Every structure is written in structure tokens, then in C-alpha cells.
Amino acid sequence: MRITTTVNGDRQDVDDVWEGESLLYVLRERMGLPGSKNACEQGECGSCTVYLDGTPVCACLVAAGQAQGRDVVTVEGLAPDTGQHDDLHPVQQAFLECGAVQCGFCTPGLLVASHDLLRRNPHPSDPEIREALAGNLCRCTGYEKILDAVRVAADKLDGAPA
Amino acid sequence: MSQMSTRTKQPVGAPTSATNTESGRIGDSPLRPDGTLKVTGEFAYASDLWMDDMIWGVTLRSPHPHARIRSIDIGPALATPGVYAVLTADDIPGRNAVGLEFDDQPALATGVVRYQGEPVALVAADHPEIARQAAKKVVVDYELLPVVSDSRAALEPDSPKVHDGGNLVRHLKIRKGDQSVKAPVVVSTDFEVGMQDQAFLGPESGLAVPAEDGGVDLYVATQWLHVDQKQICNVLGLPPEKVRLTLAGVGGAFGGREDLSMHVHACLLAMHTGKPVKMVYNREESFFGHVHRHPARMRFEYGAQPDGRLVYGKAEIIFDGGAYASSTAAVVGNGGTLGMGPYVFPSVTVDCYGVYTNNPPCGAMRGFGCVQAAFAHESLMDELADAVGASRIGVRELNGMTEGAENITGQVIDSAAPVAELIRKVAELPLPPADTGSDLRSMPGGVANTTHGEGVRRGVGYAVTYKNIGFSEGFDDYSTARVRLEVVNHEPVATVHTAAAEVGQGLITIEQQIARTELGVQRVVVHPKDTSVGSGGSTSASRQTYVTGGAVKAACEAVRRTVLARAARTLGAEDLVLDGGKVVSRSGEVLADLVDVLGEVPVEETVEWRHRPTEAIDPETGQGNAHVQYAFSAHRAVVDVDVELGLVKVVALDTAQDVGRALNPAAVIGQIQGGSAQGMGLALMEEIIVSDGHIRNPSFTDYLIPTILDMPPMQIEVLEYADPHAPYGVRGVGEPPTISSGPAVAAAIRQATGLPLRRVPIRPEHIAGLVE
Ligand code: FES
Ligand code: FES
């Protein structure tokens, strides 16, 4: 089948999609956007988290066909598009600076989930951060620096539109 | 360089040099050079590799833990449209045998399968789903054989044999001091540890590209490129110059990538089809596709004086190695030589066994043999304290090793051994408030709303442990570094090339910091990790900062000598140093620009660096200088337990650790936090459930790892007692936290519940079912 979606602001048309393919597979293998990760493909780890029409979802659980005509934002679309290679969104900057990234395989999903949290709740308490990120597994960091990063990102974003 | 020319083309996502110019010498905490790519989603992991004409490989695995293969019919699978190849053991050109220590494992099963999940056949097709469907059409006729599933029974003479040579992989004996000594106070315990999984998030993956010279280029996520290369060469029947490996992006490792997974399989398919072949396991396959932490059964006994001073220790430890040896012999080495913990024992008797069964193969995981034993020695240390009426801190201070102490193999600890200080330090850290308030989120069970505080009891537990750093027992443990200093765009640039795997821990940051420190330059390029330079040894045993760090330091020193000799000739001056891109006199006077001294002629040196040798232990007494360095850590856990439902909330997990010298303090903290979470996971929730050789929970739905809700805040005390024998004084950091955190959590739950709890993970049913 053919699928047409908007991904990170660009229209994407892909052909020959087999109906069993997930949105994650299509992003990674057909659109050349491997930023969203494939740690479990079972809906348990959050590494594949993307926005679908503004709502964070596990892309591994979304059938490719369900994305037809919809708007997808992935980790590759979080940074402001200024044409500068090193321009990062404050959430990305905070993860980098706080050491919240080790192997980084959990990072793309955590960035989307944290980005979403701070849009909804610009000043989350620690329990609120923990609740919002409970669906994102990280095996390397023990999460402490991820909490730091979200706190720092909230400060960075303070006053600025997310 | 001649090797490069044979490559046809590189895949999208092949690693590039890490070149950022963040400053930072040793002792600073510069940002990781791959960090920006990792937060933008551009960093390419092995599963992201891509080539125009690539096809997909999948593995057909045995559904049975022990069976004879009567026949395999690949016809229907091969006839499937879109399928390029179906391979079995018959298609292996070289020797069908792999393995880290002994090559006792076939790359593809031949004649018999010895565990559920053993690879039997490979399929390559133009879509992964077609390959999976075709694999299901391979017809394998199995004759079931008796399953050896009990590690103790496997040692009985009448047990069915997993391998012709019998079921014993290694028996390590320690006999030290008076073997018939008695003591006024005797405590003993049986302890059991379940099978833990590394659960790295990046699945096993890689891309094999057939090359024009009849060889193959493999891009893969792994821990030790050269040991992979050696095994792949054997199977393919090719010399090393035709099997070139490059490290692709690695999504965590923790020991689970020390053995081969898809490496050889992708190469076989690529060589056979002439096409690039990508293989990516899904999570279920990952549970079958790598070794796990050995489950252990242990019996420990301590004899002591009435004041708690140890007189003797005895231990029997049985590690279930599963169907193939992997690193079982070395795990037995660690469990046996280190398994009595960081205490001084005048007399010791240890028997440590590694056995073959038809369970999933077990091998390396962070903490390697020490994790299991630590649960037993720490639980028993608490019992000893209670038996003599001493405090749990006091009994550890009394018996803890100090520098100059002799351990149970008779080796003198010749650098810091601050056992008493570490345990005191964690005991002195502030405790969390007794009442965590009425917020459900801080209760055991959380927002599941299972309690508002009724039936909740608090417990506090302590543990102190130690581990060897680096490879032991006479292993030739070395790393190779090539360092080049040259002028690029009017700037001095150092390039560091090692084959040591970056798996997320931050080795590439450390390599840059060392080069900046030794060469006084700002810009350091880290070359992609590959086999065009000598072995870096394994990214395991907490050894890379020490050993590859030592190699990079030595190579930089060699480069510096050459450069300064050149400068001395032209300047006619002696006693020079490199700093800030300048050649400087000892008194700090700038004498020349490094750029001018280098001119058009780069300086390059390659150094193979070894730590002090270790030695094999005596086979009868277990005595010998088995290890090169020891690392010590302590944890204090505070838990709230809902004793009715058995739910546990870890309220605090505080730690103190001696790291010798923190080359990158922020990365040290990251290792301690992440390592502590893995140890806590084993104490509370992480277990691969195996019954009759079958894995019952191969998914993240059923195999649980700690989430951000489970992990408490940590207070961390880092001690820096430099090891005079190690480069910069470093002491390995990665593993100790995984060893001491779990036993502290278990001790805290025992204290809260009053239950003996002699098995981990401690599940709600163990707490609730016994509490009546
Ligand atoms: S890959 Fe989608 S939740 Fe794990
Ligand atoms: S950084 Fe490795 S899984 Fe989170």
C-alpha cells in the first residue's frame, strides 16, 4: 500500500508498504529516519516514542496504515529548524549537559516524552516527572541524570515557548 | 590503510570519527563527543545501518532444550519468493565452533541442540517479514532427549551428559589455613540467585558486507572486536585480513555482547549471497540470543570469636553455566577467589563449580561472579552480627580488609582497601525522613493505591563488597593504542585510534581527555573503532579506563618524546613540556609553537600496553596472585515494605566507592547510578524464569527492569585513593555498584519484614506468603 504522512513538517509518500509494518518500521526503514528506536517492539520501553497528531505514542504499536494522512514528529524534528547543525531544543541541550545520555538508545524516546511533559506542565515536580517518564526504560543511567535534565530543561524553557 | 581499499562501499550509518573540540583534561567532566548526535537522533546504532542493496537475515532457533536433529529440509523455505539463501551447518566453510574460552559451541547446530533458542538455520530475504515466514517453513525433525535442568543434579555421576566430556566446566578449590579449625560462634546460610539478563536496550544487530577481495566487512555492536574476529575467521575459514570488523553504535552491553550473537551468521549469509546482510534481533530473540548472568546456589558458613572476629569461612558455590561454556570458567574464577567478600579469614575452604546444563547459556554480566556471592556473604555477615550481638556496621569494620591484608588466595592487597571507611561513610549519610507523607506515589504499590501506609514497615540494610578489575589468573591482558599528532588547518590535532569498544560508558571521552592531558592540545579526534589497529581487549571487567586508558597514555608519551626530541634539536634546549599547543620550558616559558615543530611531518606511535601480570592459582590450594587490582564499594538501602502485599518501595539507595582517581567525575557518577540500578533490579524484580530448560518470560512485559518510578534518589560519596600501580591512579568503576547495591536492598527488606529471604529476586509472594 501507499502511505502519505507529514513527518517533521515534510510530506512523505512511501510505496509498497506491507500492511503488517509498524509506523516505527516505516520511519526507520522506508523514510530514512532511524532516530526513533526499536528496543522492544512490544510497547514496553518507550524508545520509539513519537508524536502522532501531537500525542506521544509508541510508534512500534501503531500500524503504518493508521498514520495515513496524519502528522508525525520524531526526535529528528525536535530541534528548531534554523539550518544550524548544532541547534538543539532546550530539552536536548539539557540531556546532553546533564549527562543523561550514556549509550543513548533510550534518549530519543525520553526526549519526546520529556518534551511533551514540559509542554503540558512547564514546572513539573519530581513525582510528576517520574510519572510522565515511567513508560521509558533506560538501562544505563539509573534515571537520576534524566531527572536532572528535565529539571534543567524546565528552567531553560521558563518564559520561552516550548 | 591497504585494508581500506578493498572495501567496496560503506553503509549509511558507518561510524565516523568523533571530533568535537570540547576542552577537558583528566579530572574534568567534558561532554561526550557523541552526545550531540545522540540527542538529535542522528547517532547511528548497529540497527540503523543501511545499504541500498541490503537484504535481511533471520535465525531459526531450536524450540527444544535438548534434542537430536534427525533431518533438516530447507526446500520449502528456499522456494519462498524473496528468499536469497537458507543455510545450515552444512554450509559452514571453516570450523563450526565458537566460544570465548573454549570453542564448544557450534555456530549452527549440528546433530544435536543443547538449549532452547540454539541457532539451527539462517534465512536471508529482501524483507525481514519474508525471512521470518520462510524460516518457519524450514522443517527440522527433532528427537527429544532428556533435559538436564538442575545444576546440582548435573554434577551427579548418573546425570545425562550435555557434552561428551561431562557436565563439569570448572571446579575451583581454595584451601587456606587450618582446615579443621573450630569456632565458638558458627552461622551458616543457603542462598540462591536467579538468572539475570543484561537487558541492554539496543538489540543485537549488525551489517555484513561482502568485499571484492573475497573477504567481509562486518559493522556490529559488540564488546571486543578482536575476539569476535578470531572466532569469525575460524568459522569462515578466512585469515584475519579478510575479516574486518568495525564497531557500529552500541546501545549498552553489560557483558551480554562479549559472546558472538548474529556476527558470524550475517557474515555467512553475506558471503553466500554476495549481498550486504543486515540482522536485527527483536526483544524476544534477544533473550535467546545472548548469554545471561549465571544463576547460583550457594552454601556459606562462618566461624567467629564471640566478639565477631572471623575464624574461618566455608563456601560451596554452584554456577549454572547452561549449555555452552562461554565465560563460565572465569566466572567460577571470580566467584571462587572473591566470593567470601572483602573480609579477612584466617582459614578458608571454598569449592566453586561451573556446570553444563540444558538451560540458557550463561556468561558475562556486570559484576561477573561477584554479584551472586555478595548476596550470600553479606546476608551471612548480618547473621553473624546478630549472633554475637554486634552492630552490622561494627562486624564489617572489625573484619574488613585494609591495605596490606591478605585475601583468601594469599594475595596481599597492595593499594587502598578502605572497607571500614566505606561502610562508615554510608552509615553516616543522612537518612530519608521516617514518614514519606501521604503521597501515594511514595508508597509501596504507588498509584495502584494498595496502601495508605497500613502494613508498611521500614528497613535499612548495608552491604560492602569488592571485585577484581581487569582480566585475571595469568591472562595476557593488554590494549593497543595508536596516537598521531599532526597539523591540520594550522592547528595541532591528535588522533587516537584504539579497538576498545565504546558501549555507552564514555571511553571515547576519556581517550580524548588523556590525549589532551599528555599532548597539551585542544583538538582530539577519536578514530572509529575497528580491527585495523591491534586489540583493545574486552570492554568488560571495568578495565577500559585502566588498560586502554593506560595504552593511550603510553602512546601519547611516546609521541611526546619524539616531538620534544625534535624540538630539543631545533631549539637547543632540554627539559621541555607540551602545553596549550606550545613547547614550553619547565619554568613555563613558551619556546615554540607545536605547529612549527611538527611542520609537515606527523608523529605517530603505536603501543601495546599491559598491566602488571597476574598468575594462575594453585589447582589444589587456590593460592596465588590472581588479580591485578581490587575495587571496593558499600551501599545502604532504605526500603518501605507493604508486608501484607509484599510490595517494596526503595526509598533511598546511598553509596560510597573508592575510584582511585576520577578521570571524569560526572561519568563516574553515571556509572555508579546506573550500576546501582542494575543491582537493585536483581534484588527485587529481574529474573529470567526457566523451567525444564524453557524461558518463560522473554519480553519486557514479563521480564521487568527498574523504571524511573522504582529508582530512588542516591547520595554518592566518591573516595579517591590513587592506586600507585595504575595509570593516573585509576581504579575500575563500572562493576562495584552492581555488586553492593543488591545485597543492601535485600538486607533492608529482611530487616523490615523479619523474614530470612534467602533467594533473590525477592518477589511479593516471598514476602506476603511467608509473613502470616
Ligand atoms: S520499541 Fe516501541 S515501546 Fe519499545
Ligand atoms: S542511556 Fe543507555 S538505555 Fe538509557
Short mmCIF file of C-alpha atoms in Angstrom, two decimals, chain B residues 438-665:
data_model
loop_
_atom_site.label_atom_id
_atom_site.label_comp_id
_atom_site.label_asym_id
_atom_site.label_seq_id
_atom_site.Cartn_x
_atom_site.Cartn_y
_atom_site.Cartn_z
CA SER B 438 0.57 10.84 52.41
CA ASP B 439 1.54 10.99 48.73
CA LEU B 440 0.53 7.67 47.22
CA ARG B 441 3.41 7.95 44.80
CA SER B 442 5.87 7.44 47.63
CA MET B 443 4.12 4.30 48.93
CA PRO B 444 4.84 0.70 48.00
CA GLY B 445 2.39 0.00 45.19
CA GLY B 446 2.33 3.66 44.20
CA VAL B 447 -0.76 4.98 42.48
CA ALA B 448 -2.17 1.46 42.32
CA ASN B 449 -3.50 2.69 45.66
CA THR B 450 -2.79 -0.52 47.53
CA THR B 451 -1.94 1.11 50.84
CA HIS B 452 -2.05 4.48 52.57
CA GLY B 453 0.62 3.37 54.99
CA GLU B 454 -1.13 0.50 56.75
CA GLY B 455 1.08 -2.58 56.97
CA VAL B 456 4.10 -0.65 55.73
CA ARG B 457 7.35 -1.24 57.55
CA ARG B 458 10.68 0.41 57.01
CA GLY B 459 14.01 -1.40 56.87
CA VAL B 460 17.62 -0.36 56.45
CA GLY B 461 20.29 -2.65 55.01
CA TYR B 462 24.04 -2.44 54.43
CA ALA B 463 26.50 -4.16 52.16
CA VAL B 464 30.16 -3.81 51.34
CA THR B 465 31.82 -5.75 48.54
CA TYR B 466 34.89 -5.94 46.36
CA LYS B 467 35.82 -7.02 42.87
CA ASN B 468 38.84 -7.56 40.67
CA ILE B 469 39.49 -5.07 37.88
CA GLY B 470 40.82 -6.35 34.57
CA PHE B 471 41.40 -9.92 33.43
CA SER B 472 42.91 -12.30 35.92
CA GLU B 473 44.61 -15.64 36.59
CA GLY B 474 47.54 -15.12 34.24
CA PHE B 475 45.54 -13.90 31.24
CA ASP B 476 47.66 -11.74 28.88
CA ASP B 477 45.54 -8.62 29.35
CA TYR B 478 46.59 -5.75 27.12
CA SER B 479 45.34 -2.95 24.93
CA THR B 480 46.74 -1.26 21.85
CA ALA B 481 46.66 2.45 21.09
CA ARG B 482 47.83 4.35 18.03
CA VAL B 483 48.21 8.07 18.51
CA ARG B 484 49.08 10.52 15.77
CA LEU B 485 49.93 14.17 16.19
CA GLU B 486 49.85 16.41 13.13
CA VAL B 487 48.97 19.84 11.87
CA VAL B 488 45.52 20.22 10.34
CA ASN B 489 44.35 23.67 9.26
CA HIS B 490 47.18 25.36 11.15
CA GLU B 491 46.17 23.60 14.37
CA PRO B 492 47.82 20.69 16.19
CA VAL B 493 45.44 17.73 16.13
CA ALA B 494 45.82 14.41 17.93
CA THR B 495 44.09 11.33 16.59
CA VAL B 496 43.53 8.40 18.92
CA HIS B 497 42.88 5.02 17.39
CA THR B 498 42.03 2.01 19.53
CA ALA B 499 39.80 -1.01 19.01
CA ALA B 500 38.37 -0.70 22.52
CA ALA B 501 34.58 -0.70 22.37
CA GLU B 502 32.57 2.34 23.40
CA VAL B 503 29.30 0.87 24.60
CA GLY B 504 27.84 3.97 26.24
CA GLN B 505 30.15 4.18 29.25
CA GLY B 506 32.16 7.09 27.83
CA LEU B 507 35.54 5.60 26.93
CA ILE B 508 35.88 7.91 23.92
CA THR B 509 35.56 10.93 26.21
CA ILE B 510 38.31 9.51 28.43
CA GLU B 511 40.55 8.83 25.43
CA GLN B 512 40.23 12.47 24.42
CA GLN B 513 40.90 13.71 27.96
CA ILE B 514 44.07 11.62 28.23
CA ALA B 515 45.39 12.83 24.87
CA ARG B 516 44.70 16.47 25.80
CA THR B 517 46.48 15.97 29.10
CA GLU B 518 49.54 14.26 27.69
CA LEU B 519 49.95 16.25 24.49
CA GLY B 520 48.72 19.66 25.59
CA VAL B 521 46.48 20.03 22.56
CA GLN B 522 42.87 21.05 22.34
CA ARG B 523 41.56 19.09 19.39
CA VAL B 524 41.49 15.30 19.69
CA VAL B 525 39.90 13.10 17.07
CA VAL B 526 38.74 9.63 18.10
CA HIS B 527 39.08 7.31 15.12
CA PRO B 528 36.26 4.77 14.60
CA LYS B 529 36.91 1.55 16.48
CA ASP B 530 37.97 -1.23 14.14
CA THR B 531 40.34 -4.14 13.64
CA SER B 532 42.85 -2.14 11.56
CA VAL B 533 44.62 -1.46 14.86
CA GLY B 534 45.60 -4.10 17.47
CA SER B 535 43.25 -5.46 20.10
CA GLY B 536 41.90 -3.19 22.79
CA GLY B 537 40.80 -6.16 24.84
CA SER B 538 37.27 -6.51 26.13
CA THR B 539 35.03 -3.72 27.32
CA SER B 540 34.34 -5.66 30.49
CA ALA B 541 35.83 -6.27 33.93
CA SER B 542 35.72 -2.46 34.46
CA ARG B 543 39.04 -2.46 32.64
CA GLN B 544 38.96 0.02 29.74
CA THR B 545 39.86 3.26 31.53
CA TYR B 546 42.68 1.38 33.22
CA VAL B 547 44.02 -0.70 30.34
CA THR B 548 43.07 1.18 27.16
CA GLY B 549 43.50 4.40 29.12
CA GLY B 550 46.98 3.13 30.00
CA ALA B 551 47.68 2.33 26.36
CA VAL B 552 46.54 5.75 25.14
CA LYS B 553 48.65 7.41 27.82
CA ALA B 554 51.69 5.35 26.84
CA ALA B 555 51.23 6.05 23.12
CA CYS B 556 50.85 9.77 23.83
CA GLU B 557 54.03 9.68 25.91
CA ALA B 558 55.87 8.03 23.04
CA VAL B 559 54.59 10.68 20.62
CA ARG B 560 55.56 13.41 23.07
CA ARG B 561 59.08 12.05 23.42
CA THR B 562 59.56 12.14 19.65
CA VAL B 563 58.11 15.63 19.31
CA LEU B 564 60.14 17.03 22.19
CA ALA B 565 63.32 15.41 20.87
CA ARG B 566 62.64 17.17 17.59
CA ALA B 567 62.04 20.44 19.44
CA ALA B 568 65.15 19.99 21.56
CA ARG B 569 67.25 19.63 18.41
CA THR B 570 65.93 22.78 16.77
CA LEU B 571 65.71 24.86 19.95
CA GLY B 572 68.87 23.57 21.51
CA ALA B 573 67.00 23.35 24.80
CA GLU B 574 66.37 20.47 27.21
CA ASP B 575 63.63 19.54 29.69
CA LEU B 576 60.63 20.61 27.61
CA VAL B 577 56.90 20.05 28.03
CA LEU B 578 53.86 20.38 25.77
CA ASP B 579 51.11 22.69 26.90
CA GLY B 580 48.41 24.73 25.22
CA GLY B 581 49.69 23.85 21.75
CA LYS B 582 53.14 25.18 22.63
CA VAL B 583 56.52 23.78 23.51
CA VAL B 584 57.24 25.15 26.93
CA SER B 585 60.20 25.04 29.29
CA ARG B 586 59.79 23.62 32.79
CA SER B 587 59.63 27.12 34.11
CA GLY B 588 56.68 27.90 31.86
CA GLU B 589 58.41 29.94 29.21
CA VAL B 590 56.91 29.45 25.74
CA LEU B 591 59.71 28.41 23.39
CA ALA B 592 57.92 27.38 20.18
CA ASP B 593 54.58 26.66 18.59
CA LEU B 594 53.82 22.95 18.37
CA VAL B 595 52.57 23.63 14.86
CA ASP B 596 56.04 24.80 13.83
CA VAL B 597 57.81 21.89 15.48
CA LEU B 598 55.51 19.39 13.73
CA GLY B 599 55.58 21.13 10.36
CA GLU B 600 54.60 18.75 7.57
CA VAL B 601 55.78 15.63 9.37
CA PRO B 602 53.23 13.95 11.63
CA VAL B 603 54.37 11.87 14.58
CA GLU B 604 52.65 8.55 15.07
CA GLU B 605 53.26 5.84 17.65
CA THR B 606 51.51 2.56 18.36
CA VAL B 607 51.87 0.99 21.79
CA GLU B 608 50.70 -2.31 23.22
CA TRP B 609 50.25 -1.75 26.94
CA ARG B 610 49.97 -4.34 29.72
CA HIS B 611 49.17 -4.05 33.39
CA ARG B 612 51.25 -5.96 35.92
CA PRO B 613 50.98 -9.67 35.22
CA THR B 614 48.66 -11.85 37.27
CA GLU B 615 49.20 -15.54 37.85
CA ALA B 616 47.26 -18.78 37.76
CA ILE B 617 46.18 -20.05 41.15
CA ASP B 618 47.36 -23.36 42.53
CA PRO B 619 44.86 -26.05 41.48
CA GLU B 620 44.79 -27.69 44.92
CA THR B 621 45.03 -24.76 47.33
CA GLY B 622 43.74 -21.90 45.18
CA GLN B 623 46.65 -19.74 46.32
CA GLY B 624 48.22 -17.16 44.04
CA ASN B 625 48.27 -13.54 42.93
CA ALA B 626 45.22 -13.95 40.74
CA HIS B 627 44.18 -10.34 40.27
CA VAL B 628 45.82 -7.04 39.40
CA GLN B 629 43.55 -4.59 41.21
CA TYR B 630 40.62 -4.60 43.61
CA ALA B 631 37.76 -2.11 43.84
CA PHE B 632 35.61 -1.63 46.93
CA SER B 633 32.15 -0.18 47.40
CA ALA B 634 29.40 0.00 50.01
CA HIS B 635 25.68 0.66 49.84
CA ARG B 636 22.97 1.50 52.32
CA ALA B 637 19.39 0.84 51.23
CA VAL B 638 16.26 2.11 52.91
CA VAL B 639 13.02 0.37 51.96
CA ASP B 640 9.35 0.57 52.82
CA VAL B 641 7.65 -2.80 52.58
CA ASP B 642 3.93 -3.44 52.47
CA VAL B 643 4.20 -6.68 54.40
CA GLU B 644 0.66 -7.75 53.52
CA LEU B 645 1.02 -7.48 49.75
CA GLY B 646 4.76 -7.94 49.61
CA LEU B 647 5.30 -4.73 47.67
CA VAL B 648 8.58 -2.90 48.15
CA LYS B 649 9.45 0.74 47.67
CA VAL B 650 13.15 1.54 47.77
CA VAL B 651 13.20 4.92 49.49
CA ALA B 652 16.92 5.58 49.34
CA LEU B 653 19.98 3.86 47.94
CA ASP B 654 23.17 5.56 49.09
CA THR B 655 26.69 4.53 48.32
CA ALA B 656 30.38 5.14 48.86
CA GLN B 657 33.03 3.86 46.46
CA ASP B 658 36.77 4.22 46.08
CA VAL B 659 37.53 5.00 42.43
CA GLY B 660 41.26 5.55 42.81
CA ARG B 661 41.14 8.70 40.78
CA ALA B 662 38.11 10.02 38.92
CA LEU B 663 39.31 10.86 35.41
CA ASN B 664 35.82 12.12 34.55
CA PRO B 665 33.85 12.73 37.76
#
